[in-house]
PDB file of C-alpha atoms in Angstrom:
ATOM      1  CA  ALA B1039     315.848 216.984 169.142  1.00 57.00           C
ATOM      2  CA  GLU B1040     314.504 220.202 168.249  1.00 58.00           C
ATOM      3  CA  MET B1041     314.521 222.707 171.406  1.00 53.00           C
ATOM      4  CA  VAL B1042     311.314 224.934 172.061  1.00 52.00           C
ATOM      5  CA  VAL B1043     312.004 228.326 173.431  1.00 52.00           C
ATOM      6  CA  GLY B1044     308.631 229.493 175.628  1.00 62.00           C
ATOM      7  CA  ILE B1045     308.377 233.385 174.517  1.00 65.00           C
ATOM      8  CA  THR B1046     309.681 235.636 178.045  1.00 77.00           C
ATOM      9  CA  SER B1047     308.103 238.750 177.283  1.00 85.00           C
ATOM     10  CA  ALA B1048     305.055 240.169 175.438  1.00 90.00           C
ATOM     11  CA  ALA B1049     306.501 243.418 174.121  1.00 91.00           C
ATOM     12  CA  GLY B1050     306.754 242.638 171.268  1.00 92.00           C
ATOM     13  CA  VAL B1051     303.231 242.004 170.758  1.00 94.00           C
ATOM     14  CA  ILE B1052     302.408 244.557 173.012  1.00 95.00           C
ATOM     15  CA  ALA B1053     304.036 246.898 170.449  1.00 95.00           C
ATOM     16  CA  LEU B1054     301.788 245.262 167.588  1.00 95.00           C
ATOM     17  CA  LEU B1055     298.612 247.504 169.112  1.00 96.00           C
ATOM     18  CA  ASP B1056     300.141 250.881 168.346  1.00 95.00           C
ATOM     19  CA  ASP B1057     299.907 250.006 164.548  1.00 95.00           C
ATOM     20  CA  ASP B1058     297.526 251.767 162.039  1.00 94.00           C
ATOM     21  CA  ASP B1059     296.840 248.211 160.636  1.00 96.00           C
ATOM     22  CA  SER B1060     293.292 246.970 161.873  1.00 95.00           C
ATOM     23  CA  ALA B1061     294.561 243.604 161.358  1.00 96.00           C
ATOM     24  CA  VAL B1062     297.669 243.659 162.782  1.00 97.00           C
ATOM     25  CA  LYS B1063     296.052 244.913 166.244  1.00 96.00           C
ATOM     26  CA  GLU B1064     293.750 241.797 165.386  1.00 96.00           C
ATOM     27  CA  TYR B1065     296.859 239.205 164.882  1.00 96.00           C
ATOM     28  CA  ALA B1066     298.144 241.386 168.361  1.00 96.00           C
ATOM     29  CA  LEU B1067     295.176 240.769 170.605  1.00 97.00           C
ATOM     30  CA  GLU B1068     294.965 237.128 169.151  1.00 96.00           C
ATOM     31  CA  ARG B1069     298.361 236.746 170.456  1.00 95.00           C
ATOM     32  CA  LEU B1070     298.069 237.876 173.797  1.00 97.00           C
ATOM     33  CA  ASP B1071     295.136 236.158 174.746  1.00 96.00           C
ATOM     34  CA  THR B1072     297.254 233.206 174.178  1.00 94.00           C
ATOM     35  CA  LEU B1073     299.944 234.991 176.625  1.00 94.00           C
ATOM     36  CA  VAL B1074     297.810 236.813 178.679  1.00 95.00           C
ATOM     37  CA  ASP B1075     297.915 233.828 182.220  1.00 94.00           C
ATOM     38  CA  ASP B1076     301.554 234.255 181.866  1.00 93.00           C
ATOM     39  CA  HIS B1077     302.187 238.379 181.002  1.00 94.00           C
ATOM     40  CA  TRP B1078     299.774 239.866 182.276  1.00 96.00           C
ATOM     41  CA  ALA B1079     301.077 241.426 184.255  1.00 95.00           C
ATOM     42  CA  GLU B1080     303.503 243.048 181.369  1.00 95.00           C
ATOM     43  CA  ILE B1081     300.206 243.367 179.476  1.00 96.00           C
ATOM     44  CA  SER B1082     298.794 245.180 182.950  1.00 97.00           C
ATOM     45  CA  GLU B1083     300.707 247.908 181.631  1.00 95.00           C
ATOM     46  CA  SER B1084     299.558 248.496 178.155  1.00 95.00           C
ATOM     47  CA  VAL B1085     296.118 248.074 179.482  1.00 97.00           C
ATOM     48  CA  SER B1086     294.771 251.502 178.417  1.00 96.00           C
ATOM     49  CA  LYS B1087     295.064 250.288 175.051  1.00 96.00           C
ATOM     50  CA  LEU B1088     293.046 247.939 175.604  1.00 97.00           C
ATOM     51  CA  GLU B1089     290.864 249.493 176.856  1.00 97.00           C
ATOM     52  CA  ILE B1090     290.456 251.943 173.967  1.00 97.00           C
ATOM     53  CA  LEU B1091     289.894 249.065 171.504  1.00 97.00           C
ATOM     54  CA  SER B1092     287.339 247.677 173.476  1.00 97.00           C
ATOM     55  CA  GLU B1093     285.250 250.771 173.911  1.00 96.00           C
ATOM     56  CA  ASP B1094     285.507 251.549 170.088  1.00 96.00           C
ATOM     57  CA  VAL B1095     282.314 249.149 168.905  1.00 94.00           C
ATOM     58  CA  SER B1096     283.863 250.022 164.679  1.00 95.00           C
ATOM     59  CA  PHE B1097     286.649 247.846 165.506  1.00 96.00           C
ATOM     60  CA  VAL B1098     286.076 244.520 164.820  1.00 95.00           C
ATOM     61  CA  GLU B1099     287.534 242.659 167.659  1.00 96.00           C
ATOM     62  CA  HIS B1100     286.597 245.432 170.501  1.00 97.00           C
ATOM     63  CA  GLU B1101     285.103 242.065 172.340  1.00 97.00           C
ATOM     64  CA  LEU B1102     288.391 240.745 172.398  1.00 98.00           C
ATOM     65  CA  ALA B1103     290.111 243.549 173.776  1.00 98.00           C
ATOM     66  CA  SER B1104     287.295 243.727 176.379  1.00 98.00           C
ATOM     67  CA  LEU B1105     287.941 239.723 177.422  1.00 98.00           C
ATOM     68  CA  LEU B1106     291.944 240.750 177.484  1.00 98.00           C
ATOM     69  CA  VAL B1107     291.190 243.636 179.692  1.00 98.00           C
ATOM     70  CA  SER B1108     288.487 241.112 182.119  1.00 98.00           C
ATOM     71  CA  LYS B1109     291.503 238.896 182.169  1.00 98.00           C
ATOM     72  CA  VAL B1110     294.332 241.319 182.948  1.00 98.00           C
ATOM     73  CA  TYR B1111     291.932 243.160 186.050  1.00 98.00           C
ATOM     74  CA  TYR B1112     291.160 239.866 187.379  1.00 98.00           C
ATOM     75  CA  ASN B1113     294.675 238.964 187.409  1.00 97.00           C
ATOM     76  CA  LEU B1114     295.101 242.542 189.604  1.00 97.00           C
ATOM     77  CA  GLY B1115     292.507 241.309 191.593  1.00 97.00           C
ATOM     78  CA  SER B1116     290.002 244.009 190.411  1.00 97.00           C
ATOM     79  CA  TYR B1117     286.877 241.996 189.569  1.00 96.00           C
ATOM     80  CA  ASP B1118     284.413 244.655 189.390  1.00 95.00           C
ATOM     81  CA  ASP B1119     286.377 245.940 186.723  1.00 97.00           C
ATOM     82  CA  SER B1120     286.855 242.270 185.341  1.00 97.00           C
ATOM     83  CA  LEU B1121     283.572 241.571 185.202  1.00 97.00           C
ATOM     84  CA  THR B1122     282.398 245.202 183.339  1.00 96.00           C
ATOM     85  CA  PHE B1123     284.971 243.946 180.440  1.00 97.00           C
ATOM     86  CA  ALA B1124     284.168 240.409 180.494  1.00 97.00           C
ATOM     87  CA  LEU B1125     280.301 241.927 179.995  1.00 96.00           C
ATOM     88  CA  GLY B1126     281.565 243.268 177.096  1.00 96.00           C
ATOM     89  CA  ALA B1127     283.575 240.706 175.775  1.00 96.00           C
ATOM     90  CA  GLY B1128     279.608 238.980 174.812  1.00 94.00           C
ATOM     91  CA  GLN B1129     279.886 235.413 173.434  1.00 93.00           C
ATOM     92  CA  LEU B1130     283.575 235.542 174.242  1.00 95.00           C
ATOM     93  CA  PHE B1131     283.301 235.147 177.206  1.00 95.00           C
ATOM     94  CA  ASP B1132     282.977 231.249 177.510  1.00 93.00           C
ATOM     95  CA  VAL B1133     280.592 230.431 180.425  1.00 91.00           C
ATOM     96  CA  ASN B1134     281.042 227.060 179.379  1.00 90.00           C
ATOM     97  CA  GLY B1135     285.061 227.040 180.005  1.00 89.00           C
ATOM     98  CA  ARG B1136     286.757 225.749 182.944  1.00 88.00           C
ATOM     99  CA  SER B1137     289.313 228.121 184.794  1.00 94.00           C
ATOM    100  CA  GLU B1138     289.492 230.010 187.833  1.00 95.00           C
ATOM    101  CA  TYR B1139     289.099 233.122 185.923  1.00 97.00           C
ATOM    102  CA  ILE B1140     285.753 231.819 184.739  1.00 95.00           C
ATOM    103  CA  GLU B1141     284.534 230.243 187.636  1.00 93.00           C
ATOM    104  CA  THR B1142     284.842 233.879 189.768  1.00 96.00           C
ATOM    105  CA  ILE B1143     283.782 236.205 187.170  1.00 96.00           C
ATOM    106  CA  ILE B1144     280.409 233.964 186.679  1.00 94.00           C
ATOM    107  CA  SER B1145     280.251 234.161 190.330  1.00 93.00           C
ATOM    108  CA  LYS B1146     280.536 237.423 190.643  1.00 95.00           C
ATOM    109  CA  CYS B1147     278.451 237.784 187.693  1.00 94.00           C
ATOM    110  CA  VAL B1148     275.316 236.152 189.645  1.00 92.00           C
ATOM    111  CA  ASP B1149     276.015 237.980 192.931  1.00 93.00           C
ATOM    112  CA  ARG B1150     275.456 241.260 190.927  1.00 93.00           C
ATOM    113  CA  TYR B1151     272.883 239.851 189.162  1.00 92.00           C
ATOM    114  CA  THR B1152     270.746 238.571 192.119  1.00 90.00           C
ATOM    115  CA  GLU B1153     271.698 241.940 193.899  1.00 90.00           C
ATOM    116  CA  LEU B1154     270.008 244.222 191.625  1.00 88.00           C
ATOM    117  CA  ARG B1155     267.006 241.263 191.086  1.00 86.00           C
ATOM    118  CA  VAL B1156     266.219 241.878 195.274  1.00 84.00           C
ATOM    119  CA  LYS B1157     266.858 245.477 194.627  1.00 84.00           C
ATOM    120  CA  GLY B1158     264.740 245.558 191.739  1.00 81.00           C
ATOM    121  CA  GLU B1159     261.618 243.972 194.039  1.00 78.00           C
ATOM    122  CA  GLU B1160     262.307 246.134 196.839  1.00 80.00           C
ATOM    123  CA  GLN B1161     261.046 248.961 194.423  1.00 78.00           C
ATOM    124  CA  GLY B1162     258.317 247.127 193.292  1.00 77.00           C
ATOM    125  CA  GLY B1163     259.570 244.820 190.416  1.00 69.00           C
ATOM    126  CA  ASP B1164     261.159 247.533 188.726  1.00 70.00           C
ATOM    127  CA  VAL B1165     264.025 245.571 186.928  1.00 69.00           C
ATOM    128  CA  SER B1166     264.564 248.207 184.353  1.00 70.00           C
ATOM    129  CA  THR B1167     268.116 249.561 185.767  1.00 72.00           C
ATOM    130  CA  MET B1168     269.059 245.760 185.096  1.00 77.00           C
ATOM    131  CA  ASP B1169     271.942 245.159 182.975  1.00 85.00           C
ATOM    132  CA  PHE B1170     270.649 243.015 179.775  1.00 89.00           C
ATOM    133  CA  ARG B1171     274.204 241.873 179.294  1.00 92.00           C
ATOM    134  CA  LEU B1172     274.246 240.027 183.164  1.00 92.00           C
ATOM    135  CA  GLU B1173     270.884 238.926 182.738  1.00 90.00           C
ATOM    136  CA  GLY B1174     272.397 237.094 179.745  1.00 91.00           C
ATOM    137  CA  VAL B1175     275.388 235.272 180.995  1.00 91.00           C
ATOM    138  CA  VAL B1176     273.240 234.542 183.968  1.00 91.00           C
ATOM    139  CA  ASN B1177     270.989 232.738 181.162  1.00 91.00           C
ATOM    140  CA  ARG B1178     274.004 231.328 179.571  1.00 91.00           C
ATOM    141  CA  MET B1179     274.914 229.416 182.849  1.00 90.00           C
ATOM    142  CA  PHE B1180     271.182 228.103 183.268  1.00 90.00           C
ATOM    143  CA  GLU B1181     271.454 226.602 179.862  1.00 91.00           C
ATOM    144  CA  ARG B1182     275.062 225.012 180.972  1.00 90.00           C
ATOM    145  CA  CYS B1183     273.522 223.757 184.221  1.00 90.00           C
ATOM    146  CA  LEU B1184     270.385 221.815 182.258  1.00 89.00           C
ATOM    147  CA  SER B1185     272.233 220.300 179.561  1.00 91.00           C
ATOM    148  CA  HIS B1186     274.511 219.108 182.127  1.00 89.00           C
ATOM    149  CA  GLY B1187     272.228 217.512 183.765  1.00 90.00           C
ATOM    150  CA  LYS B1188     273.133 220.182 187.104  1.00 90.00           C
ATOM    151  CA  MET B1189     269.682 220.534 188.378  1.00 89.00           C
ATOM    152  CA  HIS B1190     270.508 221.293 191.551  1.00 91.00           C
ATOM    153  CA  GLN B1191     272.857 224.070 190.792  1.00 89.00           C
ATOM    154  CA  ALA B1192     269.868 225.579 188.388  1.00 89.00           C
ATOM    155  CA  VAL B1193     267.270 225.469 190.898  1.00 91.00           C
ATOM    156  CA  GLY B1194     269.743 227.190 193.473  1.00 90.00           C
ATOM    157  CA  ILE B1195     270.838 230.078 191.148  1.00 88.00           C
ATOM    158  CA  ALA B1196     267.243 230.354 190.078  1.00 89.00           C
ATOM    159  CA  LEU B1197     266.372 230.670 193.560  1.00 90.00           C
ATOM    160  CA  ASP B1198     268.968 233.177 194.712  1.00 87.00           C
ATOM    161  CA  THR B1199     268.188 235.471 191.409  1.00 87.00           C
ATOM    162  CA  ARG B1200     264.704 234.998 192.170  1.00 85.00           C
ATOM    163  CA  ARG B1201     264.556 233.774 188.722  1.00 86.00           C
ATOM    164  CA  LEU B1202     261.278 231.227 189.039  1.00 83.00           C
ATOM    165  CA  ASP B1203     260.642 231.385 185.530  1.00 85.00           C
ATOM    166  CA  ILE B1204     263.258 229.141 185.219  1.00 80.00           C
ATOM    167  CA  LEU B1205     261.458 226.706 187.441  1.00 78.00           C
TER     168      LEU B1205
END
């Protein structure tokens, strides 16, 4: 009988973030993404390293770093920060995923988008301050609803967000 031992600490993987080699950092991020749900508290102690990687657009996996930061902030209960970094994760933030994290951040995204749309309408239709990434997530939500035949949900989101073009 083979005994499987679970990882009890993410410290070794976190230490790889200090390596000079980008490939080692990329590997560390991929491993941390599999560990973050169980080891977010430990990873949170190094969130500043992850934030630096997420802001470095020349770093190949900056979107994965953003996703990790988002998940850490989510677990810390800092949903606004979590949303900000989820938006920085681009397509890696999978609106089709099924987790409490994804559902919560999508909800925050739709709320923020709605708030900005309403404010824009009140200012004569000016949506120039709209974060295009928010709209991207909302559009992906519409696609998800429509592809899964959830017309009522799509109509509800369209009405809430004042996106009559969807109807």
